[in-house]
CSV table of C-alpha atoms in Angstrom, one decimal:
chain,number,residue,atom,x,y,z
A,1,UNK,CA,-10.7,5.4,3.5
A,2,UNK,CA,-10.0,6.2,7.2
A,3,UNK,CA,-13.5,6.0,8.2
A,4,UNK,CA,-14.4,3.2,5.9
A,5,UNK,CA,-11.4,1.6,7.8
A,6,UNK,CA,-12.5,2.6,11.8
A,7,UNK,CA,-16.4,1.3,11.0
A,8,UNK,CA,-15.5,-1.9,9.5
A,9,UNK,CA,-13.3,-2.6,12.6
A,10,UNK,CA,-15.4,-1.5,14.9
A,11,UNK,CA,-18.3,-3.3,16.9
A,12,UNK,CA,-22.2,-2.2,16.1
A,13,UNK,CA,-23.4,0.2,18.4
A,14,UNK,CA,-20.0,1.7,19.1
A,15,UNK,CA,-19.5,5.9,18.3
A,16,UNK,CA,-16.8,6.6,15.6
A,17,UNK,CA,-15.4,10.4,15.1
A,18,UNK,CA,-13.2,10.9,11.8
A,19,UNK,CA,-11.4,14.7,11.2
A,20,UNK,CA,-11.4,15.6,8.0
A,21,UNK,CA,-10.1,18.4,6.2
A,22,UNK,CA,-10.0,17.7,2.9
A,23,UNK,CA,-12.7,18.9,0.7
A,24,UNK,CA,-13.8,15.4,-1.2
A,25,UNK,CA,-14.2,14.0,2.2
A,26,UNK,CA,-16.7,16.5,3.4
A,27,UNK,CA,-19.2,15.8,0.7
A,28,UNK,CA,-18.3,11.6,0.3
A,29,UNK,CA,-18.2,11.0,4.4
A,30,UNK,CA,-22.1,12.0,4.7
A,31,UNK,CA,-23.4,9.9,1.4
A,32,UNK,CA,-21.3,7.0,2.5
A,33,UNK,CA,-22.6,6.7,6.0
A,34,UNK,CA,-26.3,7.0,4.7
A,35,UNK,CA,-25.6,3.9,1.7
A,36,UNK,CA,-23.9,2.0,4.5
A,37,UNK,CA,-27.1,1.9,6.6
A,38,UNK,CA,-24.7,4.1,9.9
A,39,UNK,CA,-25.8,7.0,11.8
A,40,UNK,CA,-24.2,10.8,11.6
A,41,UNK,CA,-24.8,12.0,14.7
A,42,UNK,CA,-23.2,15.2,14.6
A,43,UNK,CA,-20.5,17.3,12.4
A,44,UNK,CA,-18.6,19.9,14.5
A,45,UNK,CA,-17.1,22.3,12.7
A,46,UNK,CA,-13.1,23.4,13.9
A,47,UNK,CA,-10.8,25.6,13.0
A,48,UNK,CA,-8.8,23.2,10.7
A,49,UNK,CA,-11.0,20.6,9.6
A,50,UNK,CA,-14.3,19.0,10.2
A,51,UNK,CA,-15.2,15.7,13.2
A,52,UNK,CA,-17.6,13.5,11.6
A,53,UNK,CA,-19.4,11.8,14.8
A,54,UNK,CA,-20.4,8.4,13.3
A,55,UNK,CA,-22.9,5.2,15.0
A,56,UNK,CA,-22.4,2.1,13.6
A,57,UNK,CA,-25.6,0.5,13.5
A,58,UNK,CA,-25.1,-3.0,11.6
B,1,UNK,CA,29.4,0.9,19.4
B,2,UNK,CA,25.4,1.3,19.0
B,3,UNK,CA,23.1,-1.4,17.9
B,4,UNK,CA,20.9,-0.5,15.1
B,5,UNK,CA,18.2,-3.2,14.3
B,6,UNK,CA,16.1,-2.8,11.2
B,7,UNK,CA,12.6,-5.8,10.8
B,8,UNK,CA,12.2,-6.3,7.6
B,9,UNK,CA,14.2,-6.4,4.1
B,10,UNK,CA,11.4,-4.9,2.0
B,11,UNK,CA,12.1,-1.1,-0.1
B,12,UNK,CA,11.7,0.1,3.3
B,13,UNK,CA,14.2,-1.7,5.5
B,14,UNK,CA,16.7,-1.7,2.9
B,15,UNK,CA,17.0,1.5,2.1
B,16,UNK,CA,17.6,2.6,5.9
B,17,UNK,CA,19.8,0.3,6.1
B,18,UNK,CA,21.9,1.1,3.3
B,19,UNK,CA,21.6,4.6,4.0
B,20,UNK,CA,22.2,4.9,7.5
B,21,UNK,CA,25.9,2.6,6.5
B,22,UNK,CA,26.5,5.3,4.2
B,23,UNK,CA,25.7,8.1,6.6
B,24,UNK,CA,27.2,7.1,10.1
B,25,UNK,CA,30.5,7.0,10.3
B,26,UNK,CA,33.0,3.9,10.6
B,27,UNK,CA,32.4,2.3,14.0
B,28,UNK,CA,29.7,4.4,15.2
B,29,UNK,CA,27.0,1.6,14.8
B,30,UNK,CA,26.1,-2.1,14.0
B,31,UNK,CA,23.3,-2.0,11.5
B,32,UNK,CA,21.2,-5.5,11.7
B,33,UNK,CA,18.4,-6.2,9.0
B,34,UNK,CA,16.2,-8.8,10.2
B,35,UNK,CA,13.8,-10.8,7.4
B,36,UNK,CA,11.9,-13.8,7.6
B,37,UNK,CA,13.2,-15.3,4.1
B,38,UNK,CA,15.8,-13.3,3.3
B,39,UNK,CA,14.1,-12.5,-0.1
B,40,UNK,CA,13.1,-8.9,-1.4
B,41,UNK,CA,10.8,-8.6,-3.7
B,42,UNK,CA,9.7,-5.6,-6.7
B,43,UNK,CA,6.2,-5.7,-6.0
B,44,UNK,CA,4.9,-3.8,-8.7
B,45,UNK,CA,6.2,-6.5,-11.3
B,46,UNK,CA,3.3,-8.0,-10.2
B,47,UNK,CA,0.7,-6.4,-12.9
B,48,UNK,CA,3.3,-7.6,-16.0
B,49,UNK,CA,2.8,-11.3,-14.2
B,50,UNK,CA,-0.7,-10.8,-14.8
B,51,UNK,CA,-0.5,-10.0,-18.4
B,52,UNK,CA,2.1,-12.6,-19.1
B,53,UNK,CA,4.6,-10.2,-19.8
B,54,UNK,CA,6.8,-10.2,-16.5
B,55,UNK,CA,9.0,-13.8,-15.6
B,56,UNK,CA,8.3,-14.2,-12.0
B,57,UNK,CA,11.7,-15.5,-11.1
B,58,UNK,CA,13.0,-12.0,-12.3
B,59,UNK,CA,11.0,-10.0,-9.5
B,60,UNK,CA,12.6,-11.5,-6.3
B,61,UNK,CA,16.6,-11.5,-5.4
B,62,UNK,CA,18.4,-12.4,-2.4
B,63,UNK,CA,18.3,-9.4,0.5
B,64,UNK,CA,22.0,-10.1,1.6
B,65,UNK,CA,23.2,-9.3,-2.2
B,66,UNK,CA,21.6,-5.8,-1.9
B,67,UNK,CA,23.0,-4.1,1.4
B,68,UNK,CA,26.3,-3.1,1.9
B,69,UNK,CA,28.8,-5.2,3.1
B,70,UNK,CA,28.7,-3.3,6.3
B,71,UNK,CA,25.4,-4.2,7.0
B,72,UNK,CA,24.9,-7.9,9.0
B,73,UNK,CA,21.6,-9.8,8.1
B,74,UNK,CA,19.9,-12.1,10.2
B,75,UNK,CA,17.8,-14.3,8.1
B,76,UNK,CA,14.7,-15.2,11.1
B,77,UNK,CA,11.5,-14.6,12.0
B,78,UNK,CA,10.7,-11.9,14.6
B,79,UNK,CA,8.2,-12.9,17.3
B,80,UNK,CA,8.0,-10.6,19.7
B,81,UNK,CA,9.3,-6.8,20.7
B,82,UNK,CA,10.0,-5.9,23.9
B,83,UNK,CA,10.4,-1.9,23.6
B,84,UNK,CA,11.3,-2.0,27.7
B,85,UNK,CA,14.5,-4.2,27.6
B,86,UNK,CA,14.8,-2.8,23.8
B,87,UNK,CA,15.1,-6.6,22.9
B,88,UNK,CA,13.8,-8.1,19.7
B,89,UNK,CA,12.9,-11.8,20.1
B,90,UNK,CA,13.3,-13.8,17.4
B,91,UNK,CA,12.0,-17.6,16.6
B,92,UNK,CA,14.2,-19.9,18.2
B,93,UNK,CA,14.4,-18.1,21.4
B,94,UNK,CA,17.7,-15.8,19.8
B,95,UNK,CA,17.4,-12.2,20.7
B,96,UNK,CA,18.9,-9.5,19.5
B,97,UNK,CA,19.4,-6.0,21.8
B,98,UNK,CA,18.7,-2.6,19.9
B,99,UNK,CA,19.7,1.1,20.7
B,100,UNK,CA,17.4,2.2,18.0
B,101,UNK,CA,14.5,0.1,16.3
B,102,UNK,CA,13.5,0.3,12.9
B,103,UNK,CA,10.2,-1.2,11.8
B,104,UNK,CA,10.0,-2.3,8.5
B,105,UNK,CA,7.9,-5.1,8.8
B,106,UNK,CA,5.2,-4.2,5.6
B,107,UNK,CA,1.3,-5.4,5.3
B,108,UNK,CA,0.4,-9.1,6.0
B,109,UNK,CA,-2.9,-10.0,3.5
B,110,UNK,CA,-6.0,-11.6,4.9
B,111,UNK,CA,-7.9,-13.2,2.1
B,112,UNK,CA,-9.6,-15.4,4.7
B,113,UNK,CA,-11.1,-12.4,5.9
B,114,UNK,CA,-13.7,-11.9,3.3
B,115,UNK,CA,-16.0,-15.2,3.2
B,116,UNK,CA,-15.6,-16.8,-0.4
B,117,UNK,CA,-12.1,-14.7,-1.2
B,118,UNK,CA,-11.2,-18.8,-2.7
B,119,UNK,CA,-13.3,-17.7,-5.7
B,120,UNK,CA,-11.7,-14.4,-6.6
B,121,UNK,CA,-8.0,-14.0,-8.2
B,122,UNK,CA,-5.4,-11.1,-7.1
B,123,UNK,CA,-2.4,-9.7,-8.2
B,124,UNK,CA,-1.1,-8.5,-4.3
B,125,UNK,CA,1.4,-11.3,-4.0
B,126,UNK,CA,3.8,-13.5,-6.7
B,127,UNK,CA,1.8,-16.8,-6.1
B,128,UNK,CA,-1.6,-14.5,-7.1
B,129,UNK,CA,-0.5,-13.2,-9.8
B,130,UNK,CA,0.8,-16.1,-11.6
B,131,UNK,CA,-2.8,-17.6,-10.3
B,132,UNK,CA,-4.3,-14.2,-12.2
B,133,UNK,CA,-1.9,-14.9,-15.6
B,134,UNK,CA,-3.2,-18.4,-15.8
B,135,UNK,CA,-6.7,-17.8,-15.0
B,136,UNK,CA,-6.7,-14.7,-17.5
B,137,UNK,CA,-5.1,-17.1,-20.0
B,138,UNK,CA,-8.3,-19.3,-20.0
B,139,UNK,CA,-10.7,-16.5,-20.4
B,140,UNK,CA,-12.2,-16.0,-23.6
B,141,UNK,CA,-15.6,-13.8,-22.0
B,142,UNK,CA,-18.0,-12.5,-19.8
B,143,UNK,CA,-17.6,-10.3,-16.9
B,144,UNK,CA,-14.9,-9.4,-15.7
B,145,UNK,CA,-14.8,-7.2,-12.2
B,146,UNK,CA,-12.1,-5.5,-10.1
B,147,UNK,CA,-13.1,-4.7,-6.6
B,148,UNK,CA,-11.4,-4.2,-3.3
B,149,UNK,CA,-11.7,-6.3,-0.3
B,150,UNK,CA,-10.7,-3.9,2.5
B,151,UNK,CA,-9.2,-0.7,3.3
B,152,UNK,CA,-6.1,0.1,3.8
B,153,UNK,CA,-4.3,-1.6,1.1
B,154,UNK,CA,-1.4,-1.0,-0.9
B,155,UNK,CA,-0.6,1.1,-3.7
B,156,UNK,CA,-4.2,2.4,-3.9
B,157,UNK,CA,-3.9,3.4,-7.6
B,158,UNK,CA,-3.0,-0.2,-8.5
B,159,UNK,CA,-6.8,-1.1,-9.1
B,160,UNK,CA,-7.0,1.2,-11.2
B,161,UNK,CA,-4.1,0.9,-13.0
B,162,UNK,CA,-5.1,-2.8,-13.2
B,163,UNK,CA,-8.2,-2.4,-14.9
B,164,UNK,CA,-6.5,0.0,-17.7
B,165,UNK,CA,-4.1,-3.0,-18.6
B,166,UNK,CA,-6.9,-5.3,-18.7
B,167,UNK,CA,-8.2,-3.3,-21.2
B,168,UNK,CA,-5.1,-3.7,-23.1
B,169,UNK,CA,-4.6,-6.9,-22.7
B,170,UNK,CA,-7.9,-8.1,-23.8
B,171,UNK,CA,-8.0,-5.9,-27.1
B,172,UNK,CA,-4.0,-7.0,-27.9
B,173,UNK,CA,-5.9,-10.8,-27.7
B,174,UNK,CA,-8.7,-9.5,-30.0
B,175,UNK,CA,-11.3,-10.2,-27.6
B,176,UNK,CA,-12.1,-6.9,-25.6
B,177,UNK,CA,-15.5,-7.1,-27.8
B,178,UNK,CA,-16.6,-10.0,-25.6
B,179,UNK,CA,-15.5,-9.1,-21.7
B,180,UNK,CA,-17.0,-6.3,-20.1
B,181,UNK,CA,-14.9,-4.8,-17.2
B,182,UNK,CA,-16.7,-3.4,-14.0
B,183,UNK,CA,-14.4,-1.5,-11.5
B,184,UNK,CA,-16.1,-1.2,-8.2
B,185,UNK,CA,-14.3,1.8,-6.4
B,186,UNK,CA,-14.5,1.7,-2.0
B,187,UNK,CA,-14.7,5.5,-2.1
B,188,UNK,CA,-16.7,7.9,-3.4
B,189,UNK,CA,-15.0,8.4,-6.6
B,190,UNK,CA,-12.9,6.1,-9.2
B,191,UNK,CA,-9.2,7.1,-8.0
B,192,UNK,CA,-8.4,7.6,-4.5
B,193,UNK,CA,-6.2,11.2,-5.1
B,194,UNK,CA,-9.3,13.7,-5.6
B,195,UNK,CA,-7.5,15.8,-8.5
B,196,UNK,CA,-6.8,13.2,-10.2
B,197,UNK,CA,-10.4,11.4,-10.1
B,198,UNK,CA,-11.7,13.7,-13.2
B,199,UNK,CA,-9.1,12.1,-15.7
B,200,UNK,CA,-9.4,8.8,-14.4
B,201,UNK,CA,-13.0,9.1,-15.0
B,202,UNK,CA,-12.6,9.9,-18.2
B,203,UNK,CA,-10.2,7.4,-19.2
B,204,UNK,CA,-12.3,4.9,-18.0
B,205,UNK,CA,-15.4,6.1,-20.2
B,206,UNK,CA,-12.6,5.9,-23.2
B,207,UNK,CA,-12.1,2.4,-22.1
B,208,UNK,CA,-15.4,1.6,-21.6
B,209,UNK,CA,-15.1,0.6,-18.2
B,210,UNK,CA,-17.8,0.2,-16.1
B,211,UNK,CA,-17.7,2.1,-12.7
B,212,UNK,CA,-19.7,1.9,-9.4
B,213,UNK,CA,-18.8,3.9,-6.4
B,214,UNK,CA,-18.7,3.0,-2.2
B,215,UNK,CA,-18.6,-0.8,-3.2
B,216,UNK,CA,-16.5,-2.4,0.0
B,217,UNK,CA,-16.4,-5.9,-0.3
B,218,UNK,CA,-18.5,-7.9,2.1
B,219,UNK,CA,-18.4,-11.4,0.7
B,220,UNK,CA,-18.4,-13.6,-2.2
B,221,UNK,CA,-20.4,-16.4,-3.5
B,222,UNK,CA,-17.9,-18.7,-5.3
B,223,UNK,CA,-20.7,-20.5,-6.7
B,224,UNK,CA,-23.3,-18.2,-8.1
B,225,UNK,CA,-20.2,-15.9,-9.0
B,226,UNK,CA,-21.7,-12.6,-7.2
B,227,UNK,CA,-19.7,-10.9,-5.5
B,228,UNK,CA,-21.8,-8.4,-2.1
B,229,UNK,CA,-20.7,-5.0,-0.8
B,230,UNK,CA,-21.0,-4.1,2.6
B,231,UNK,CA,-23.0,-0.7,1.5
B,232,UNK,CA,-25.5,-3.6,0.4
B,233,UNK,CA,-25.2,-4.1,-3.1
B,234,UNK,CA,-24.4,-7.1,-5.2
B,235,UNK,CA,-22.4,-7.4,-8.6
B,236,UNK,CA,-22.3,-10.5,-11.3
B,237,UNK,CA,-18.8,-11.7,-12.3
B,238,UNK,CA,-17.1,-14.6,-14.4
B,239,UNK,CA,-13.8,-13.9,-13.3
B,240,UNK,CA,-13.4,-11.7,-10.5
B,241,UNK,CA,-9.8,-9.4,-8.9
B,242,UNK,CA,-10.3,-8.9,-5.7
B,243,UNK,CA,-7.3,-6.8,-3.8
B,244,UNK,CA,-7.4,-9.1,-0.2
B,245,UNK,CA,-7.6,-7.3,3.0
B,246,UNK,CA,-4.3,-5.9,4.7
B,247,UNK,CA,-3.1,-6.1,8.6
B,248,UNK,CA,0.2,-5.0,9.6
B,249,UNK,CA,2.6,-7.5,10.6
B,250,UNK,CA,2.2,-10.5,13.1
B,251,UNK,CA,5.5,-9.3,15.2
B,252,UNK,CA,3.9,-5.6,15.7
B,253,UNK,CA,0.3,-7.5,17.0
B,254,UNK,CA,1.9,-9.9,19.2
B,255,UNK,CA,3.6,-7.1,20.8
B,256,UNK,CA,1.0,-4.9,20.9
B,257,UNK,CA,2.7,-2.3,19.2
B,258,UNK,CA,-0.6,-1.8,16.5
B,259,UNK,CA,-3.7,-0.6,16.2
B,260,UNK,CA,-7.1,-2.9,15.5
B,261,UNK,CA,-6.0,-3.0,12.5
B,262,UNK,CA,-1.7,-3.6,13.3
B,263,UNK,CA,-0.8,-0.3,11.8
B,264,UNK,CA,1.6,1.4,14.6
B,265,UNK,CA,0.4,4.9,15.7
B,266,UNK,CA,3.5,7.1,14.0
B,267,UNK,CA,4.5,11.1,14.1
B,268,UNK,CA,4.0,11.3,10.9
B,269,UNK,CA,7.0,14.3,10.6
B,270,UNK,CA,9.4,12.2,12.7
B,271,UNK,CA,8.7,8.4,11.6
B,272,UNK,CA,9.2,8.1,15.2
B,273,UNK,CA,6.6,5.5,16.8
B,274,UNK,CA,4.2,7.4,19.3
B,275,UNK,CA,5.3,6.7,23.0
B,276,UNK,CA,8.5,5.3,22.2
B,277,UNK,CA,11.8,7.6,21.4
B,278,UNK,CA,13.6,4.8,19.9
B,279,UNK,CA,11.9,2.8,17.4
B,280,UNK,CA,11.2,4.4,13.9
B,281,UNK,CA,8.5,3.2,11.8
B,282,UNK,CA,8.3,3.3,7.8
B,283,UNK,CA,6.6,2.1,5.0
B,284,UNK,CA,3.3,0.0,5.3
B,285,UNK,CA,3.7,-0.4,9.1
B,286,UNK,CA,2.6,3.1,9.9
B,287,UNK,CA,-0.5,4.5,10.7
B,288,UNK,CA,-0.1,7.5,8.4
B,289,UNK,CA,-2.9,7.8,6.3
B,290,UNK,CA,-1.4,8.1,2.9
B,291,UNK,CA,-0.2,5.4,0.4
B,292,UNK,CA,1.1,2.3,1.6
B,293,UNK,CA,3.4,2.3,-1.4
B,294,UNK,CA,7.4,1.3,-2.1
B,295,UNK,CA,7.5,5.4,-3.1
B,296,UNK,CA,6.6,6.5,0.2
B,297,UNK,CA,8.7,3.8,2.4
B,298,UNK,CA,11.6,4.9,0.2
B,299,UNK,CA,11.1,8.2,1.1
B,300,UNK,CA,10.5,7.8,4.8
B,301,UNK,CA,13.6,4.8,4.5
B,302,UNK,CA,16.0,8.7,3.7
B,303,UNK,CA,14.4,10.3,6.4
B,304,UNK,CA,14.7,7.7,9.1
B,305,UNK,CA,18.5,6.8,8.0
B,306,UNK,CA,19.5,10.2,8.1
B,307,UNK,CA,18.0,11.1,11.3
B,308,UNK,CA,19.6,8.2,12.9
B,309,UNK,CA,23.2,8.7,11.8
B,310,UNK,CA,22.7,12.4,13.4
B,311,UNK,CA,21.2,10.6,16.5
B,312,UNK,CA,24.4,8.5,16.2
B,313,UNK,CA,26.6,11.8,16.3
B,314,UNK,CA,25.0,13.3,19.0
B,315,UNK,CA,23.1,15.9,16.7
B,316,UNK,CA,19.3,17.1,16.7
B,317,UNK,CA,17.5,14.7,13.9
B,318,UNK,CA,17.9,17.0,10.8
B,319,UNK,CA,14.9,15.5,8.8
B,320,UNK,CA,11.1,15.9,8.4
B,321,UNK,CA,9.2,13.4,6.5
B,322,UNK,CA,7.0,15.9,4.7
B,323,UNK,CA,4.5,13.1,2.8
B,324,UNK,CA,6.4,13.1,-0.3
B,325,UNK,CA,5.7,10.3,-2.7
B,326,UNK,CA,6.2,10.2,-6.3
B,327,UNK,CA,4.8,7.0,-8.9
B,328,UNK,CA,4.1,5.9,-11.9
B,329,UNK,CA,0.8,4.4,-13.0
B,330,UNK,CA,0.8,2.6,-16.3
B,331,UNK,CA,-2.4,3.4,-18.8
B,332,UNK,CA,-2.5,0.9,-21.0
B,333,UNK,CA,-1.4,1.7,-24.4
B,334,UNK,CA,2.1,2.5,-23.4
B,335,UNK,CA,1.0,5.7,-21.8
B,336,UNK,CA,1.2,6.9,-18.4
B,337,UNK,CA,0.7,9.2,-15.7
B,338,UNK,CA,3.5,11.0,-12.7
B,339,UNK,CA,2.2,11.7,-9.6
B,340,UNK,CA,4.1,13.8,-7.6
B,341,UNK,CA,2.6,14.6,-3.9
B,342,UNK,CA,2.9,15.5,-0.1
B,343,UNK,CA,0.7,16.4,3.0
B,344,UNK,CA,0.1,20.0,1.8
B,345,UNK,CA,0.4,19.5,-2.0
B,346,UNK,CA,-2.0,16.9,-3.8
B,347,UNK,CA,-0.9,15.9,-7.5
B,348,UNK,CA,-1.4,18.3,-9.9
B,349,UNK,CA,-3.7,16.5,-12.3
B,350,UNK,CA,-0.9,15.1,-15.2
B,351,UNK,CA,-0.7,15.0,-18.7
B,352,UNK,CA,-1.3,11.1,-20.0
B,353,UNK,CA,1.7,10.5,-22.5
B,354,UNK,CA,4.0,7.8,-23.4
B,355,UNK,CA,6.9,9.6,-21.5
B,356,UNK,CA,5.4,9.0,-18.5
B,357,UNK,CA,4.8,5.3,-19.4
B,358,UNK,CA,8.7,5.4,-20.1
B,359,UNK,CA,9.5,6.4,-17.1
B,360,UNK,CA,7.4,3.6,-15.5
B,361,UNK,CA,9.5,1.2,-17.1
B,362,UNK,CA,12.7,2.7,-16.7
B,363,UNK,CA,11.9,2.7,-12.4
B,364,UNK,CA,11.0,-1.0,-13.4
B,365,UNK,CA,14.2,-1.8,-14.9
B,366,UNK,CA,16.8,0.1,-13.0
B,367,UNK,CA,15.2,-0.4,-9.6
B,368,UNK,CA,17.2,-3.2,-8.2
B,369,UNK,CA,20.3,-1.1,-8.9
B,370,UNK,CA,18.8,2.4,-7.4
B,371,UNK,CA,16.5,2.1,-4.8
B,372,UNK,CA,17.1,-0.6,-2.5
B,373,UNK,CA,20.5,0.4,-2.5
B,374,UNK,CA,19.6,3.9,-1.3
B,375,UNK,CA,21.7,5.4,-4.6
B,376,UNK,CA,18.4,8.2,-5.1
């Protein structure tokens, strides 16, 4: 909901990084980001949870 | 004596308020609840207005009759913070000087914010919803959709739970035969809690409810009744619920207190609002990304009131907020599920039963006497 949240406010073109940790999110942040038409540009791994790096492209 | 100013008279506010009087002792401070028309309002009422089972009039009451005596209340509207000279401004150019803040100040709707909202119908405020009743009187078929015009908003199982009574309410009229309900989720699954998804799934193929996932609301089109995601798809309706987008409140904006979206970056152990030592934040107004939910501003209301009156005392704050929230979703049917949760625990998937839908109602009837008044 977070990241649905940050991309809808945020201006095209502009980078977007969501931490995650909980496991639904992992899987749902990656197909949402493709059906939306936005870019994943990167997913770094940490120790407690996972940064989503996001583009938003429209 | 110290000044204690509370903005807003919602679950929230009042429940500081009222517990905070309780708490501090005689003389310590002056508690102040500040509300733009002194009326509270039982929000989740609002689904029984829908269904014509609920009176309206019954679901607001006068803020003053529900704090303590002790507690003043300044019916205004807040304009403007000044966290610096600790000064809230109110309309009218009145001020009113705080040692410690307390926002309270709930979600402000934007319907305006999705083009062609003026052909959808929600239940997220008492106008809507008696809007929804009549409109849901008239309807004898066809499509009927519930979708979700922006995230956050409040009570995220209320969609949900929305869709199961529509399903009642159209079989109890004999017609369920003839509307066929779409629910278009924003996430990736039906029901925002994870463990919970699988049952809601399920009781949604019992119902025959139709379900399509990562459908955010884009627009409408009022006249060919379609209704367009902003993942790109489109969906038919004849009478469509659309939950309105939220912001938080006008006062937090205009003092640049929020973020984009006016929610105020909050610890979300301490309630206290980042940056500022003084002003505590609960309910809706936070940041915190769990429910924006009465549960979960009553809870942080207990927190915040009792760290306060040991702030008062010239003690440590004793309390953590620790996420806890607890509700009642109705199933239709007169069954119903608990959901009990915090940040570490998420709600163990529950059994659907009529006690559950019992103790639903109960919170519905004996929550002007309990909550607000900070008795549990």
């Amino acid at each position: 909901m977070e990241l649905i949240r940050a991309v809808k406010e945020g201006e095209v073109g502009e980078v977007i990084a969501v931490w995650s940790k909980d496991a639904g999110s992992q899987r749902d942040i990656p197909l949402w980001i493709e059906k939306a038409g936005h870019e994943l540009l990167a997913v770094n791994e940490k120790e407690e949870y996972n940064e989503f790096v996001i583009k938003k492209l429209r | 004596m110290k000044k204690v100013v509370v903005l807003g008279g919602g679950v929230g506010g009042s429940v500081v308020a009222n517990h905070l009087a309780k708490k501090a002792k005689r003389g310590d401070c002056k508690i102040t609840v500040v509300d733009e028309d002194g009326k509270h309002v039982y929000q989740p009422g609002f689904l029984y207005v829908t269904l014509g089972k609920q009176s309206p009039a019954k679901l607001v009451r006068n803020e003053r009759t529900l704090l303590k005596r002790s507690v003043d209340m300044v019916t205004s509207r807040a304009e403007r913070i000044d966290p610096g000279e600790r000064t809230v401004h109110l309309a009218g150019g009145k001020k009113l000087d705080y040692d410690y803040l307390v926002i309270a100040t709930g979600s402000t709707l934007h319907p305006e914010q999705v083009p062609g909202f003026e052909g959808a119908h929600h239940f997220y405020s008492l106008e809507g919803s008696i809007g929804l009743r009549n409109a849901l009187m008239k309807f004898n078929g066809g499509d009927v959709v519930v979708a979700v015009g922006g995230v956050p908003y409040k009570c995220p199982p209320a969609p949900a739970e929305s869709a199961c009574l529509l399903d009642y309410y159209f079989t109890k009229r004999g017609i369920r035969d003839k509307v066929n309900l779409k629910f278009l989720s924003p996430l990736g699954r039906v029901f925002p809690l994870e463990s919970l998804d699988p049952l809601v799934t399920e009781v949604f193929k019992q119902k025959n409810v139709e379900t399509t996932i990562f459908f955010n609301i884009e627009s409408i089109d009022p006249k060919s009744k379609k209704v367009e995601s902003l993942e790109g798809e489109t969906v038919n309706y004849d009478l469509l619920i659309a939950i309105p987008p939220h912001s938080g409140a006008d006062v937090v904006i205009d003092s640049g207190l929020g973020d984009r979206g006016g929610w105020i970056p909050t610890d979300r152990h301490s309630l206290l609002a980042k940056g500022h030592g003084d002003i505590y934040v609960v309910g809706d107004a936070t940041d915190i990304p769990i429910s924006k939910a009465g549960a979960t501003a009553h809870y942080e209301g207990l927190v915040v009131g009792d760290n306060i009156a040991a702030r008062l005392n010239g003690q440590s704050p004793p309390d953590n907020y620790d996420g806890k929230v607890t509700c009642f979703c109705d199933a239709g049917f007169h069954k119903g599920i608990m959901m009990t949760f915090d940040y570490e625990n998420p709600p163990v998937p529950p059994p659907l039963n009529r006690r559950h839908y019992l103790g639903k109602m109960m919170i519905n009837r004996l929550y002007w006497m309990l909550i607000p008044k900070a008795r549990v």
